[in-house]
Structures are given as structure tokens and as C-alpha cells.
CSV table of C-alpha atoms and ligand atoms in Angstrom, one decimal:
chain,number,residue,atom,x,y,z
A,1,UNK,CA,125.5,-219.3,-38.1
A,2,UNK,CA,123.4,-220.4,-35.2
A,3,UNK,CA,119.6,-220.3,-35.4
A,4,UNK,CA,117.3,-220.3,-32.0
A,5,UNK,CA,113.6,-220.4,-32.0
A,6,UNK,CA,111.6,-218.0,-29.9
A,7,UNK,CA,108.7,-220.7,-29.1
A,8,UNK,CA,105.3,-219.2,-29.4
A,9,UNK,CA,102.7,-221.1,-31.6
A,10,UNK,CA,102.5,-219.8,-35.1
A,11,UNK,CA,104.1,-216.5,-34.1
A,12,UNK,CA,107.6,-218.5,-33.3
A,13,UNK,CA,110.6,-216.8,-34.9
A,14,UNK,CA,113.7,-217.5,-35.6
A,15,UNK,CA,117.0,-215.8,-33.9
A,16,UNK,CA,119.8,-215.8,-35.9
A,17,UNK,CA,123.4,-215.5,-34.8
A,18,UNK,CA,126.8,-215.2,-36.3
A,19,UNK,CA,129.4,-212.7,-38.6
A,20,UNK,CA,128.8,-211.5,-41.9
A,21,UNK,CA,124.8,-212.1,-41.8
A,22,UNK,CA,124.0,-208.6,-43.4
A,23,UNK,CA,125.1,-209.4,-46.5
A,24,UNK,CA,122.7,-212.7,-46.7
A,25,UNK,CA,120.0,-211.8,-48.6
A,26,UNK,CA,118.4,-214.9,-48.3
A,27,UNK,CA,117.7,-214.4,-44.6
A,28,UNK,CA,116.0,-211.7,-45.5
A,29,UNK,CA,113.8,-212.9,-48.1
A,30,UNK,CA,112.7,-215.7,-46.1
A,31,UNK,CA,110.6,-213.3,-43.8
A,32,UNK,CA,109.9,-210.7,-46.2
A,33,UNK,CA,106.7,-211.0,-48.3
A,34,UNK,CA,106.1,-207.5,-49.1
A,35,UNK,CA,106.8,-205.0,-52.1
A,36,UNK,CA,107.2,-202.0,-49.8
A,37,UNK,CA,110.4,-202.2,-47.3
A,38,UNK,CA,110.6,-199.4,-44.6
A,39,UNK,CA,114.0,-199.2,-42.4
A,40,UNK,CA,114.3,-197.5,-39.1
A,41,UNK,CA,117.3,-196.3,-38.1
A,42,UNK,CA,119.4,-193.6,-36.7
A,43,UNK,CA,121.7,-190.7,-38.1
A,44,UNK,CA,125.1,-192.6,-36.5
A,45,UNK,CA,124.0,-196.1,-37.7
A,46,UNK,CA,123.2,-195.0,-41.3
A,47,UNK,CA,126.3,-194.6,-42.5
A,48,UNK,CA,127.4,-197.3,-41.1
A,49,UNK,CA,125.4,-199.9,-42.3
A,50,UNK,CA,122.1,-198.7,-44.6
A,51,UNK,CA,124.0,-199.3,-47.8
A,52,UNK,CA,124.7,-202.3,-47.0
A,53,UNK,CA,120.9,-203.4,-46.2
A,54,UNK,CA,119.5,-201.7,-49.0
A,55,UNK,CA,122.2,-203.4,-51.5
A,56,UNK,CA,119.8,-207.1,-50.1
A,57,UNK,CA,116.8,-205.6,-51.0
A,58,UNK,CA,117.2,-204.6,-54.7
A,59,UNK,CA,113.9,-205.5,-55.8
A,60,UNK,CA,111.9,-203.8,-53.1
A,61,UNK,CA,110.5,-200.2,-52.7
A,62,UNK,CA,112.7,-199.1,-49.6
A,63,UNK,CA,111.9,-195.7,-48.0
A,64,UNK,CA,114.5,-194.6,-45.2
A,65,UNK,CA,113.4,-193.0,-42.0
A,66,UNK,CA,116.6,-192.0,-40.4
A,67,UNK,CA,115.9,-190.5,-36.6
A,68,UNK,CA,118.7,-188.6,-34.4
A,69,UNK,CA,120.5,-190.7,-32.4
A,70,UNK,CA,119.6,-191.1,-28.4
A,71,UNK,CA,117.4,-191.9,-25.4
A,72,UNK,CA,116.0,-188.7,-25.5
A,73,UNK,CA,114.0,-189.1,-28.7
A,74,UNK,CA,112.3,-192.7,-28.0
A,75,UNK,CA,109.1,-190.6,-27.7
A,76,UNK,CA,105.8,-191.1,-28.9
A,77,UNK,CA,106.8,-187.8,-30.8
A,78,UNK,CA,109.5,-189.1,-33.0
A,79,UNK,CA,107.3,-192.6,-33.7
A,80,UNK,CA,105.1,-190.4,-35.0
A,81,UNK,CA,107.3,-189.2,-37.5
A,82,UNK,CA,107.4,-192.2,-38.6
A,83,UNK,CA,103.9,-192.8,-39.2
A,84,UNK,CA,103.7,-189.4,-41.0
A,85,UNK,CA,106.8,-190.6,-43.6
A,86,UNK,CA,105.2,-194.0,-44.1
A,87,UNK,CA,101.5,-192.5,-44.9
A,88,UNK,CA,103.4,-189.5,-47.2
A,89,UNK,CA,104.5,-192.7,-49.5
A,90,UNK,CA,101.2,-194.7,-48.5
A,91,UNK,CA,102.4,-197.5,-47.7
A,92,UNK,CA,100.5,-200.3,-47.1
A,93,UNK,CA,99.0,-202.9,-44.3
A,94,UNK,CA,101.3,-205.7,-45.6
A,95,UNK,CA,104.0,-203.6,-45.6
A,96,UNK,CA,107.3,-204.7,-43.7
A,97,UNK,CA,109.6,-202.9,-41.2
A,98,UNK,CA,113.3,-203.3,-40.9
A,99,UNK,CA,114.5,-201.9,-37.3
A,100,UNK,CA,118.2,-201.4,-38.0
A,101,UNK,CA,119.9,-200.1,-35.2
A,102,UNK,CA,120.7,-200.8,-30.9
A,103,UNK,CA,117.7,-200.9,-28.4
A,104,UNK,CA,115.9,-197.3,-29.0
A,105,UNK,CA,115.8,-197.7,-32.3
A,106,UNK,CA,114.3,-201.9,-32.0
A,107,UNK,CA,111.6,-200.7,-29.3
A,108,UNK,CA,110.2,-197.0,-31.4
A,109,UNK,CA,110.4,-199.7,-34.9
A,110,UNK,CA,108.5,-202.3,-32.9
A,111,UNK,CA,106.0,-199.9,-31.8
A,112,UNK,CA,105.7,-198.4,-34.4
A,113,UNK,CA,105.5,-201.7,-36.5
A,114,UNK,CA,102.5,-202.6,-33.8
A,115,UNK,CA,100.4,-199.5,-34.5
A,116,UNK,CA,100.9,-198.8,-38.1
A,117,UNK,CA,97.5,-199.7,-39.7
A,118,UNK,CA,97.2,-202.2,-36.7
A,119,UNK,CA,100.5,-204.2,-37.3
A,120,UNK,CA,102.6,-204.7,-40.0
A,121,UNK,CA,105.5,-207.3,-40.1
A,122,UNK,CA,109.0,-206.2,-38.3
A,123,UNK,CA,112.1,-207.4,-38.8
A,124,UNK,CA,114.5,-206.8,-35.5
A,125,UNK,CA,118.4,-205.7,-36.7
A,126,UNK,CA,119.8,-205.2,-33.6
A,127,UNK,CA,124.0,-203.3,-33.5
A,128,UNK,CA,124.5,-203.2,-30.1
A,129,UNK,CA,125.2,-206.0,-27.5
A,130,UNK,CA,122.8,-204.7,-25.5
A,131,UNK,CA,120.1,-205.0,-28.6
A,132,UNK,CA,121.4,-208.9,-29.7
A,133,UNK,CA,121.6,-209.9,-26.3
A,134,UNK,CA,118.0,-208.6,-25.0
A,135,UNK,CA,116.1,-206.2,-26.7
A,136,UNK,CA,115.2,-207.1,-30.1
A,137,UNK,CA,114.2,-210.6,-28.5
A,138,UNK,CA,110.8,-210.9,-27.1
A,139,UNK,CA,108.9,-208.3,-28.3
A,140,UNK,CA,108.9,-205.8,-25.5
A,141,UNK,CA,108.3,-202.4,-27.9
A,142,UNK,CA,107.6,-199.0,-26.7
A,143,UNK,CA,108.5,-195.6,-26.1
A,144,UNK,CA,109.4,-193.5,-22.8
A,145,UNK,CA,107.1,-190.5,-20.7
A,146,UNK,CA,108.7,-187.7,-19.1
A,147,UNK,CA,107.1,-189.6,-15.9
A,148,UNK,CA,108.4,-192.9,-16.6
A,149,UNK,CA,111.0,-195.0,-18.7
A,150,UNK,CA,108.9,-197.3,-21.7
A,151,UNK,CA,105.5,-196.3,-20.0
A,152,UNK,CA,104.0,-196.6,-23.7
A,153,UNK,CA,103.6,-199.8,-25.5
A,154,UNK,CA,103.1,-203.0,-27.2
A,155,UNK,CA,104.3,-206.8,-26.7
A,156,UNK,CA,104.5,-207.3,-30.4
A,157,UNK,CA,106.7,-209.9,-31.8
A,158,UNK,CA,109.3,-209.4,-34.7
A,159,UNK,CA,109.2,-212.3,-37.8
A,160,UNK,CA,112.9,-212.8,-37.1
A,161,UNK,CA,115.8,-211.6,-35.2
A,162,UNK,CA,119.3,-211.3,-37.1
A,163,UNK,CA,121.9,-210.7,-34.7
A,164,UNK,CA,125.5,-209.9,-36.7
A,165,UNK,CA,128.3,-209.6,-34.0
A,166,UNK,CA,130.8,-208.2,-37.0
A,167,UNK,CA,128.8,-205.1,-36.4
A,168,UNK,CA,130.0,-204.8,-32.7
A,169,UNK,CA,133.3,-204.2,-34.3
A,170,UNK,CA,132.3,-200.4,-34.5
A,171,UNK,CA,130.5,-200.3,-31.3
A,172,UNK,CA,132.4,-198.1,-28.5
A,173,UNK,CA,133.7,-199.3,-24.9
A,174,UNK,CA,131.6,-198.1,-23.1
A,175,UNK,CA,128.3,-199.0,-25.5
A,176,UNK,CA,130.1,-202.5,-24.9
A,177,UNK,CA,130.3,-202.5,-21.6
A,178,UNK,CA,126.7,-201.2,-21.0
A,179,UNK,CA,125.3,-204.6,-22.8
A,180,UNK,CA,127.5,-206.9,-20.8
A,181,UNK,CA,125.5,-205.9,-18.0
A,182,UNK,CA,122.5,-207.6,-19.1
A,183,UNK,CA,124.7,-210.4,-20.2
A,184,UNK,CA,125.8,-210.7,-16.3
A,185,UNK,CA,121.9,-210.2,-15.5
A,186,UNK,CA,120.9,-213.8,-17.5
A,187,UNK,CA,123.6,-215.1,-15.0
A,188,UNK,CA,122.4,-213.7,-12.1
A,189,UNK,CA,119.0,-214.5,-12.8
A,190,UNK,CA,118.8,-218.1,-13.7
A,191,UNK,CA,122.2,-219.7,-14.9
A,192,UNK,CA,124.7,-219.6,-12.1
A,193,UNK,CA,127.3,-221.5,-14.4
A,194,UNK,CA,127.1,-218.5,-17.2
A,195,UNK,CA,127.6,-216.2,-14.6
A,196,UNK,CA,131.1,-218.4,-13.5
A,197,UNK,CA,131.6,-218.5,-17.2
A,198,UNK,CA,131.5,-214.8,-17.3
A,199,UNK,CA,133.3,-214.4,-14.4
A,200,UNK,CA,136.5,-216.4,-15.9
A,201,UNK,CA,136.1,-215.1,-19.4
A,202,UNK,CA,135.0,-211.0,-18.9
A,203,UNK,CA,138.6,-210.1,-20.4
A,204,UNK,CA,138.2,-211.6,-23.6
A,205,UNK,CA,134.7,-210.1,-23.8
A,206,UNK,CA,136.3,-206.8,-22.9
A,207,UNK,CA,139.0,-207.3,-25.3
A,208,UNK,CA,136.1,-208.5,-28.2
A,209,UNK,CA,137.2,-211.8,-28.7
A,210,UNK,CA,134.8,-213.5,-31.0
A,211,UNK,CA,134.9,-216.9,-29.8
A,212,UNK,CA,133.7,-215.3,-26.3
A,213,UNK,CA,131.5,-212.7,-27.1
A,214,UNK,CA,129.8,-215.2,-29.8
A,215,UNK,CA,129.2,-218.2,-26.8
A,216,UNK,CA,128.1,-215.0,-24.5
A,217,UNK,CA,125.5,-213.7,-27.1
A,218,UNK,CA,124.1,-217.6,-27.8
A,219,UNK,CA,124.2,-218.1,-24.2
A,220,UNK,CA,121.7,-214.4,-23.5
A,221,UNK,CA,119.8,-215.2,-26.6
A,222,UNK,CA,119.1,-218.9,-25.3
A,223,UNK,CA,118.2,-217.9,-21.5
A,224,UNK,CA,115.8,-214.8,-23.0
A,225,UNK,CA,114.0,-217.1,-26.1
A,226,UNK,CA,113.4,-219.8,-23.3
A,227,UNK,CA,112.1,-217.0,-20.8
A,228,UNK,CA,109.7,-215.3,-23.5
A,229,UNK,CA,108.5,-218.9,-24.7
A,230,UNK,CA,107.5,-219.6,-21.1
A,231,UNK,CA,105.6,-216.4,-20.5
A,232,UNK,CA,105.3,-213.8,-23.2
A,233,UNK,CA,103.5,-211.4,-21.6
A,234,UNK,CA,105.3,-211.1,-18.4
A,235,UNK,CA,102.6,-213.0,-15.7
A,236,UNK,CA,105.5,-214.6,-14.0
A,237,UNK,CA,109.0,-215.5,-14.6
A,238,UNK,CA,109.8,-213.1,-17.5
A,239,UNK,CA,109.6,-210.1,-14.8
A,240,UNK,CA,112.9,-211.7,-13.1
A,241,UNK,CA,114.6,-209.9,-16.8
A,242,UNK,CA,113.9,-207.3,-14.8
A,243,UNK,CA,116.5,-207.5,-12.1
A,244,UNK,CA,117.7,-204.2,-11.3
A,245,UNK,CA,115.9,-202.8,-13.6
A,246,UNK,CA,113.5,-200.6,-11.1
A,247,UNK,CA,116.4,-199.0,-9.4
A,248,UNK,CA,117.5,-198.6,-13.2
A,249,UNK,CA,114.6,-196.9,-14.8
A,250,UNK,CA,114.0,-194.6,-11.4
A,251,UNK,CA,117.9,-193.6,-12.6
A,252,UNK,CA,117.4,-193.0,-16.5
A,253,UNK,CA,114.2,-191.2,-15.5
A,254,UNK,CA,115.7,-189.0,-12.8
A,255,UNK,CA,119.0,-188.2,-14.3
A,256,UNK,CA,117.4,-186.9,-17.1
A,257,UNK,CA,116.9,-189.7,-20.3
A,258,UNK,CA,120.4,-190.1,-22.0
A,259,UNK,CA,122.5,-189.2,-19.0
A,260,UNK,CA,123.6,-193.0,-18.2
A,261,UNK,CA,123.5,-195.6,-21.0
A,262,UNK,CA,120.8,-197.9,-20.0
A,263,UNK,CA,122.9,-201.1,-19.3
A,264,UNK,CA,124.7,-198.8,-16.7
A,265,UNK,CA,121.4,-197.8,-14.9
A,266,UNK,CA,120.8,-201.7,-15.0
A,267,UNK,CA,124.1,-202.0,-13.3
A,268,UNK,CA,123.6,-199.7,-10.4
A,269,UNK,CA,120.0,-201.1,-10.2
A,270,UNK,CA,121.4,-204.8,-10.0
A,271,UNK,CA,124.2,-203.8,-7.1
A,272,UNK,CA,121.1,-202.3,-4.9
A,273,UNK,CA,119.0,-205.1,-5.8
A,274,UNK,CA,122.1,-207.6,-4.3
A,275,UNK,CA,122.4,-205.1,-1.3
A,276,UNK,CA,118.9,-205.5,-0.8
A,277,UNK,CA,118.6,-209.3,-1.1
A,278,UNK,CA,121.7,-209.4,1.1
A,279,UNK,CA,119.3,-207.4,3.5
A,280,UNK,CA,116.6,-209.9,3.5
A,281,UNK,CA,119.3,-212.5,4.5
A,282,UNK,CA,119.5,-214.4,0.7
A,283,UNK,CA,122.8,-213.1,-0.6
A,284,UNK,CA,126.1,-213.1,1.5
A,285,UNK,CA,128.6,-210.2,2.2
A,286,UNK,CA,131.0,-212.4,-0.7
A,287,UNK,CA,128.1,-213.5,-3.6
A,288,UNK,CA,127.1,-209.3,-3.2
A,289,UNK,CA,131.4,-208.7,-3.5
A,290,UNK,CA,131.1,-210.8,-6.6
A,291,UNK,CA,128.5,-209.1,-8.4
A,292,UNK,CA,130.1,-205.7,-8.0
A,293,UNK,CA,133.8,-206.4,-9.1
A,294,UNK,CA,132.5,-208.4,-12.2
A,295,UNK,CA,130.9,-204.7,-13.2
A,296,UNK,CA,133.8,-202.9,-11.8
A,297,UNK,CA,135.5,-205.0,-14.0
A,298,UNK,CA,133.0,-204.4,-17.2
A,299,UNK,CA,133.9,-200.5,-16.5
A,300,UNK,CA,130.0,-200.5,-15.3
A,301,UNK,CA,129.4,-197.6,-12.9
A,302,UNK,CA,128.3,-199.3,-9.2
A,303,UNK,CA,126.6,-196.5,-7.2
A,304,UNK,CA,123.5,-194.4,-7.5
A,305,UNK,CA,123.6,-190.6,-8.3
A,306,UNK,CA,124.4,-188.6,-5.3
A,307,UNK,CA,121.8,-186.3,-6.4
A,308,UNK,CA,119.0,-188.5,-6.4
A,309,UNK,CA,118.0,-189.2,-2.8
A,310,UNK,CA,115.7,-191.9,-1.5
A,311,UNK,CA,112.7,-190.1,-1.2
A,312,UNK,CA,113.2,-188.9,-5.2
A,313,UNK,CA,114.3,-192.8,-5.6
A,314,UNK,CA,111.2,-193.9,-4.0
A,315,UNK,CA,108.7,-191.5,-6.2
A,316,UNK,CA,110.3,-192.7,-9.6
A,317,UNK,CA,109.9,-196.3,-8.8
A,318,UNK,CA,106.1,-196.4,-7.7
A,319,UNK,CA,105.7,-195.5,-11.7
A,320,UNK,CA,107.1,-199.1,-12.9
A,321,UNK,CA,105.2,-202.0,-14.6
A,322,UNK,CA,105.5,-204.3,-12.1
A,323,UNK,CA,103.7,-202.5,-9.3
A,324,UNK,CA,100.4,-203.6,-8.2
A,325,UNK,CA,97.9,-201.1,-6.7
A,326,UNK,CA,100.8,-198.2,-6.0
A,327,UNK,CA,103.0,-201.0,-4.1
A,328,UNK,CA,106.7,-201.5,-5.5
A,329,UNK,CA,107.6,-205.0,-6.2
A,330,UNK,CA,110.9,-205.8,-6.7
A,331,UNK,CA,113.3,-208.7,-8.3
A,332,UNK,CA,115.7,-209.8,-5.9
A,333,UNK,CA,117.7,-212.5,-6.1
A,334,UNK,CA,117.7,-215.7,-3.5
A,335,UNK,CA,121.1,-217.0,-4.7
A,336,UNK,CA,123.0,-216.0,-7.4
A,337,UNK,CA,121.6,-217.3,-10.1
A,338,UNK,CA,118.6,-217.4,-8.7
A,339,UNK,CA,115.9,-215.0,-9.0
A,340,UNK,CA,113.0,-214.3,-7.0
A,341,UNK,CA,109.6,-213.4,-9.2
A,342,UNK,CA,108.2,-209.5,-8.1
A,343,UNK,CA,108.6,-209.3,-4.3
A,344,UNK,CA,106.6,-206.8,-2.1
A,345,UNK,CA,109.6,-205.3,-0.1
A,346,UNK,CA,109.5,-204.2,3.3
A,347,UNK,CA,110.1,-200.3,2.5
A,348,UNK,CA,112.2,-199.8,5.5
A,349,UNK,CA,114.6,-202.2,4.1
A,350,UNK,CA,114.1,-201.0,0.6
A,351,UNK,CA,114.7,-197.3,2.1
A,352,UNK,CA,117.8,-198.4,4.4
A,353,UNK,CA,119.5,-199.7,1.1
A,354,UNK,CA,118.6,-196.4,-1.0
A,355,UNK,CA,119.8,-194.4,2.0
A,356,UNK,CA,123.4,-196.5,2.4
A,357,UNK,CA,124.9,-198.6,-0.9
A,358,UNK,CA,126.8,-196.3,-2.4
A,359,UNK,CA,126.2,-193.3,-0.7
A,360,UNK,CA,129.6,-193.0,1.7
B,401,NAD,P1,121.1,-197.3,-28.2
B,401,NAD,O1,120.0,-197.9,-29.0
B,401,NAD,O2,120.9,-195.9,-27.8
B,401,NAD,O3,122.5,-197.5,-28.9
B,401,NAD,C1,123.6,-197.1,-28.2
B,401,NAD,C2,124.5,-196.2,-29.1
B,401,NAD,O4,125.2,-197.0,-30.0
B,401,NAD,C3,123.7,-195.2,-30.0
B,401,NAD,O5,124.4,-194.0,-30.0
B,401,NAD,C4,123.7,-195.9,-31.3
B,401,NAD,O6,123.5,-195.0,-32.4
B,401,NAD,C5,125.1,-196.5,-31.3
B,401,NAD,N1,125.2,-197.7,-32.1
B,401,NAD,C6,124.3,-198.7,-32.3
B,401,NAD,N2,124.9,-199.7,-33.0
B,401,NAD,C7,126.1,-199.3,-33.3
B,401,NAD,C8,127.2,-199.9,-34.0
B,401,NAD,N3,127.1,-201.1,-34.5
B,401,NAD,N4,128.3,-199.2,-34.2
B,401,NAD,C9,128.5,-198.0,-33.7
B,401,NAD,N5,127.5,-197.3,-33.0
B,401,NAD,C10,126.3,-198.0,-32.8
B,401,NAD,O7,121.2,-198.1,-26.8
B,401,NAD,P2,121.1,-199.7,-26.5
B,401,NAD,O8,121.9,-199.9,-25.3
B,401,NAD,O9,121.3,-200.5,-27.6
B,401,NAD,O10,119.6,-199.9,-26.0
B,401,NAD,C11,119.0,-199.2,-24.9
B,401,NAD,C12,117.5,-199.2,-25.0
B,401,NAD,O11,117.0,-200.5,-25.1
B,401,NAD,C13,116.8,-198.5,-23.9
B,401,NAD,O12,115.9,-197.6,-24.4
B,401,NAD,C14,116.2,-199.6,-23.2
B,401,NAD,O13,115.0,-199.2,-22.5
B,401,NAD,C15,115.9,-200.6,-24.3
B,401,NAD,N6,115.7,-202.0,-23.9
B,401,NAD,C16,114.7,-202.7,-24.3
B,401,NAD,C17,114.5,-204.0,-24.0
B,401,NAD,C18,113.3,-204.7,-24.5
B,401,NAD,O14,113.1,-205.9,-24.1
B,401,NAD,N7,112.6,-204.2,-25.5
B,401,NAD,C19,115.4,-204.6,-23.2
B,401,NAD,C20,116.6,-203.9,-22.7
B,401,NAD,C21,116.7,-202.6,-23.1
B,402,LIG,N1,114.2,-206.8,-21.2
B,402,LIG,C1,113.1,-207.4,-20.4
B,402,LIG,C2,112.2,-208.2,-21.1
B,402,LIG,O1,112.3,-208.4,-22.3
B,402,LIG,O2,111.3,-208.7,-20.5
């Protein structure tokens, strides 16, 4: 098992990675300290895995909250459910919550965990790649608006993060693929030799070999723990996690939430992002070539919906975090692995690549 530390004073937590860690109930009652256990998860991941959770936690009081699975029900409806389970059985302040379950599941627990009575102790679970490689690290919690993707939330930190890559074993292809592309984003971003790595090794992650996808989750999980410890609340370099991820979001929120897996928004996102830094003069004809075949390659989708033009594009991204007074600010990236920190883009620029990539 390997064990990274999320830096951040007293609130530093622990990430552990490796096979088999569900069945260690020691790791979890080193970060419970709480009679009442609730665990959040979803109708496909229950069966799956609950039994095996609730077998570690034999001396607690455990209520389930099992949600329907999808995009479409992070919403500040279905987190409320939650709230009305947990105050049914009255449970209590010190109370801890298990998120069990891939990225929608980790950000409606962590809410939910930040609001409850004003915070209770979470514990992040993640099951996807997406989830171990990104999500349930950092404490970005939250649900989605009809008007905008994670428009509602908290930075509220988990007391540890336990990452089990045997449960990837049941994860589909294309779920698989969709988290490699924020694996290729940590590359992009700030590690130019991970992104080679990944370049040279992307069939044995396609083809789950553990050896790879083990190094490629450490590698993520290390790049994202040092990011957060820099800047936890996102003032600086932890908006460059966001590359591609405007373009993204404009995607998920256009198409209609659940239409494209959110790791194959990113992916789209990240190819206009390159297109766009290859605008400005930063990326060549070749480093832009090299981002798209390594999604081709991942199975990733590369071009935007045909249906959402760049005037729709351009109304969905002036609702995103990072904007400042109205004005979109973008990541783009100066090299590969490199990334610029939120950039005001000339619109004409922005609007010649929403108008062209992908759109012959
Ligand atoms: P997801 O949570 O919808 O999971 C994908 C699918 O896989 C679901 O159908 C789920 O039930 C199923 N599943 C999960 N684990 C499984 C397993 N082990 N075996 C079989 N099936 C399994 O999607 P995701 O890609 O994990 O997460 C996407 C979400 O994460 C988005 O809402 C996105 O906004 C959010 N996100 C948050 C952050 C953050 O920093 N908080 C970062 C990136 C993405
Ligand atoms: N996934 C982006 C972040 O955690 O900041």
C-alpha cells in the first residue's frame, strides 16, 4: 500500500493507495471516531461493494443511503434526501460519513458531510479512476444548477482518502477511459515526463494492467495532493486542474447533464484549450497532434457537439468559477506540460476556435 499526505496543517490527510484495501478495517478505524456510520452510495455500486464495507464496521450503527445512479441527480435535491434520512435516525454532529462510490457520489457526500449540522467527518471511497485520480482528493464538494455544472458548494476536506484499484476491475471501458483523461490532464498541466510516460504506456492502462494503472494513479494522486497543499482554495495554481474543463462544463451543461461522461467533456475541453493555445502561438501544429491521438487512443471523444454552436458555447462558459466580473478566463497551456494560471482570452480567438476545431 502506498500512503500520500494531502499537506494542510491539522486538516492533512492521508491518501491511501493499493489492492485489496476494503477489506482493512484498520484503515478505517483509524479515522473513525464515531458510533453512528452513514454511507453514501448509489443503486449500481451497492451491490457491488456495500457488503463488503459494512462487514469493517461491525460495531457501528450504519444507516445506508443508496441514491440512483447518474449526473442527473447531483442536485441540491437528492443531498437533501440525505439530510432528511440522517435527521429521521437523528444522527448526530460527531457523526461520520463514508462516500462510497465514483465522482457524483464523492462531491453530493462531501457536501453533504459540509452542511450536515455544520460538518461532520467524511471519509472519501472513491470506484472510479476518475474518483481516485481527482475527485475525492482535495476537497472540491458540491452539486450542479440547471444553469451551471457544480455551481453549489463547499471546499471541505475528507479525514482520509482510500483509493482500492481492485475495484476498477468492475468498472466499464468507457468509465475507464473517461478518467484517463484527467490522468493525461496532470501531464499536460505540470509533468511533461508523465505525460511521455503515458504516452508510451496508454495500452497497458487500456488493457488494465495493474503495475501501470497503479504508477498512473500514485503519479495523479501525487501531482493533485501537491497542488491542493499549495493552494487549497483555488487563488492560483490549483485553477490550472482546470484545463479544459470550461469548454467541458459549457458541454455537460448544454448537452443536457449525463449525456457525455465527464472525463469526455474534459477531453473535448482540453483539445480546444490546445487549439487555442496553439492560436496564441504557445503550442505547435505537432504538441496539439499529440494531445489528440493520445485521447483518440484512450477512446475519448475529440470534437464538440455539432449542436452546440459558439454563441451557445460562449453563454454557458461566462457561468464558470473562474470568471472575474462576467469575463471568461481560461487555462491554456504554454508548453505541454506547462500550464498557464486563468488567462483573459482575446474572444475573437476564443470564438475563431469554437467556430473551427472540430467543426468540418
Ligand atoms: P460517476 O460518479 O457518475 O461514476 C461513473 C459510473 O460508474 C456510474 O454509473 C457509477 O455508478 C459507476 N461506477 C462507479 N464505480 C464503479 C465500479 N467500481 N464498478 C462499476 N461501476 C462503477 O462518474 P465519475 O467519472 O466518477 O465522476 C464524475 C463527477 O466527478 C462529475 O460530477 C464531476 O463534476 C466530478 N468531479 C469532481 C472533481 C472534484 O475535484 N471534486 C474533480 C473531477 C470531477
Ligand atoms: N478537479 C479540480 C480541482 O480539484 O481543483
Amino acid at each position: 500500500m502506498k500512503n500520500l499526505l494531502v499537506e494542510l496543517g491539522h486538516r492533512s490527510y492521508p491518501i491511501y493507495i493499493g489492492s485489496g484495501l476494503l477489506n482493512q478495517p484498520e484503515l478505517y478505524a483509524q479515522h473513525i471516531n464515531s458510533k453512528q456510520v452513514v454511507i453514501i452510495t448509489n443503486e449500481t455500486i451497492a451491490p457491488l461493494y456495500l457488503d463488503t464495507i459494512l462487514k469493517q464496521l461491525g460495531s457501528h450503527i450504519v444507516e445506508e443511503v443508496i441514491l440512483p445512479d447518474g449526473e442527473q441527480y447531483k442536485t441540491l435535491e437528492y443531498v437533501t434526501k440525505i439530510f432528511d434520512q440522517l435527521l429521521a435516525k437523528k444522527f448526530s454532529r460527531n457523526s461520520t460519513l463514508i462516500a462510497l462510490g465514483g465522482g457524483v457520489i464523492g462531491d453530493m457526500g462531501g457536501f453533504a458531510a459540509a452542511c450536515y449540522q455544520r460538518g461532520i467527518a467524511f471519509i472519501q471511497i472513491p470506484t472510479t479512476l476518475l474518483a481516485q485520480v481527482d475527485s475525492s482528493v482535495g476537497g472540491k464538494t458540491g452539486v450542479n444548477h440547471p444553469l451551471g455544472k457544480n455551481m453549489i458548494g463547499a471546499f471541505y476536506q475528507p479525514q482520509c482518502v482510500i483509493a482500492d484499484a481492485s475495484v476498477l476491475d468492475t468498472l466499464d471501458n468507457r468509465q475507464l477511459s473517461a478518467g484517463l483523461a484527467e490522468v493525461i490532464k496532470y501531464g499536460l498541466i505540470r509533468d511533461i515526463e508523465f505525460f511521455e510516460w503515458l504516452e508510451h504506456n496508454i495500452d497497458a492502462l487500456l488493457r488494465r494492467d495493474k503495475k501501470a494503472l497503479a504508477y498512473a494513479i500514485e503519479k495523479s494522486c501525487l501531482n493533485k495532493a501537491q497542488i491542493v497543499s499549495e493552494d487549497e482554495n483555488e487563488t492560483g495554481i490549483r485553477a490550472t486542474l482546470n484545463l479544459g474543463h470550461t469548454f467541458g462544463h459549457a458541454i455537460e451543461t448544454g448537452s443536457g447533464y449525463g449525456t457525455y461522461l465527464h472525463g469526455e467533456a474534459v477531453a473535448i475541453g482540453t483539445c480546444q484549450a490546445a487549439d487555442l493555445s496553439r492560436r496564441k502561438g504557445w503550442l505547435t501544429d505537432q504538441d496539439v497532434n499529440r494531445i489528440i491521438s493520445l485521447f483518440i487512443k484512450c477512446h475519448l471523444p475529440i470534437h464538440p457537439p455539432k449542436n452546440l454552436d459558439s454563441n451557445r458555447f460562449l453563454e454557458l462558459m461566462a457561468v464558470d468559477k473562474k470568471n472575474i466580473d462576467g469575463q471568461i478566463r481560461l487555462i491554456l497551456l504554454k508548453k505541454l506540460g506547462e500550464a498557464t494560471l486563468p488567462t483573459n482570452v482575446d474572444k475573437a480567438l476564443l470564438i475563431e476556435t469554437l467556430d473551427t476545431y472540430g467543426r468540418s
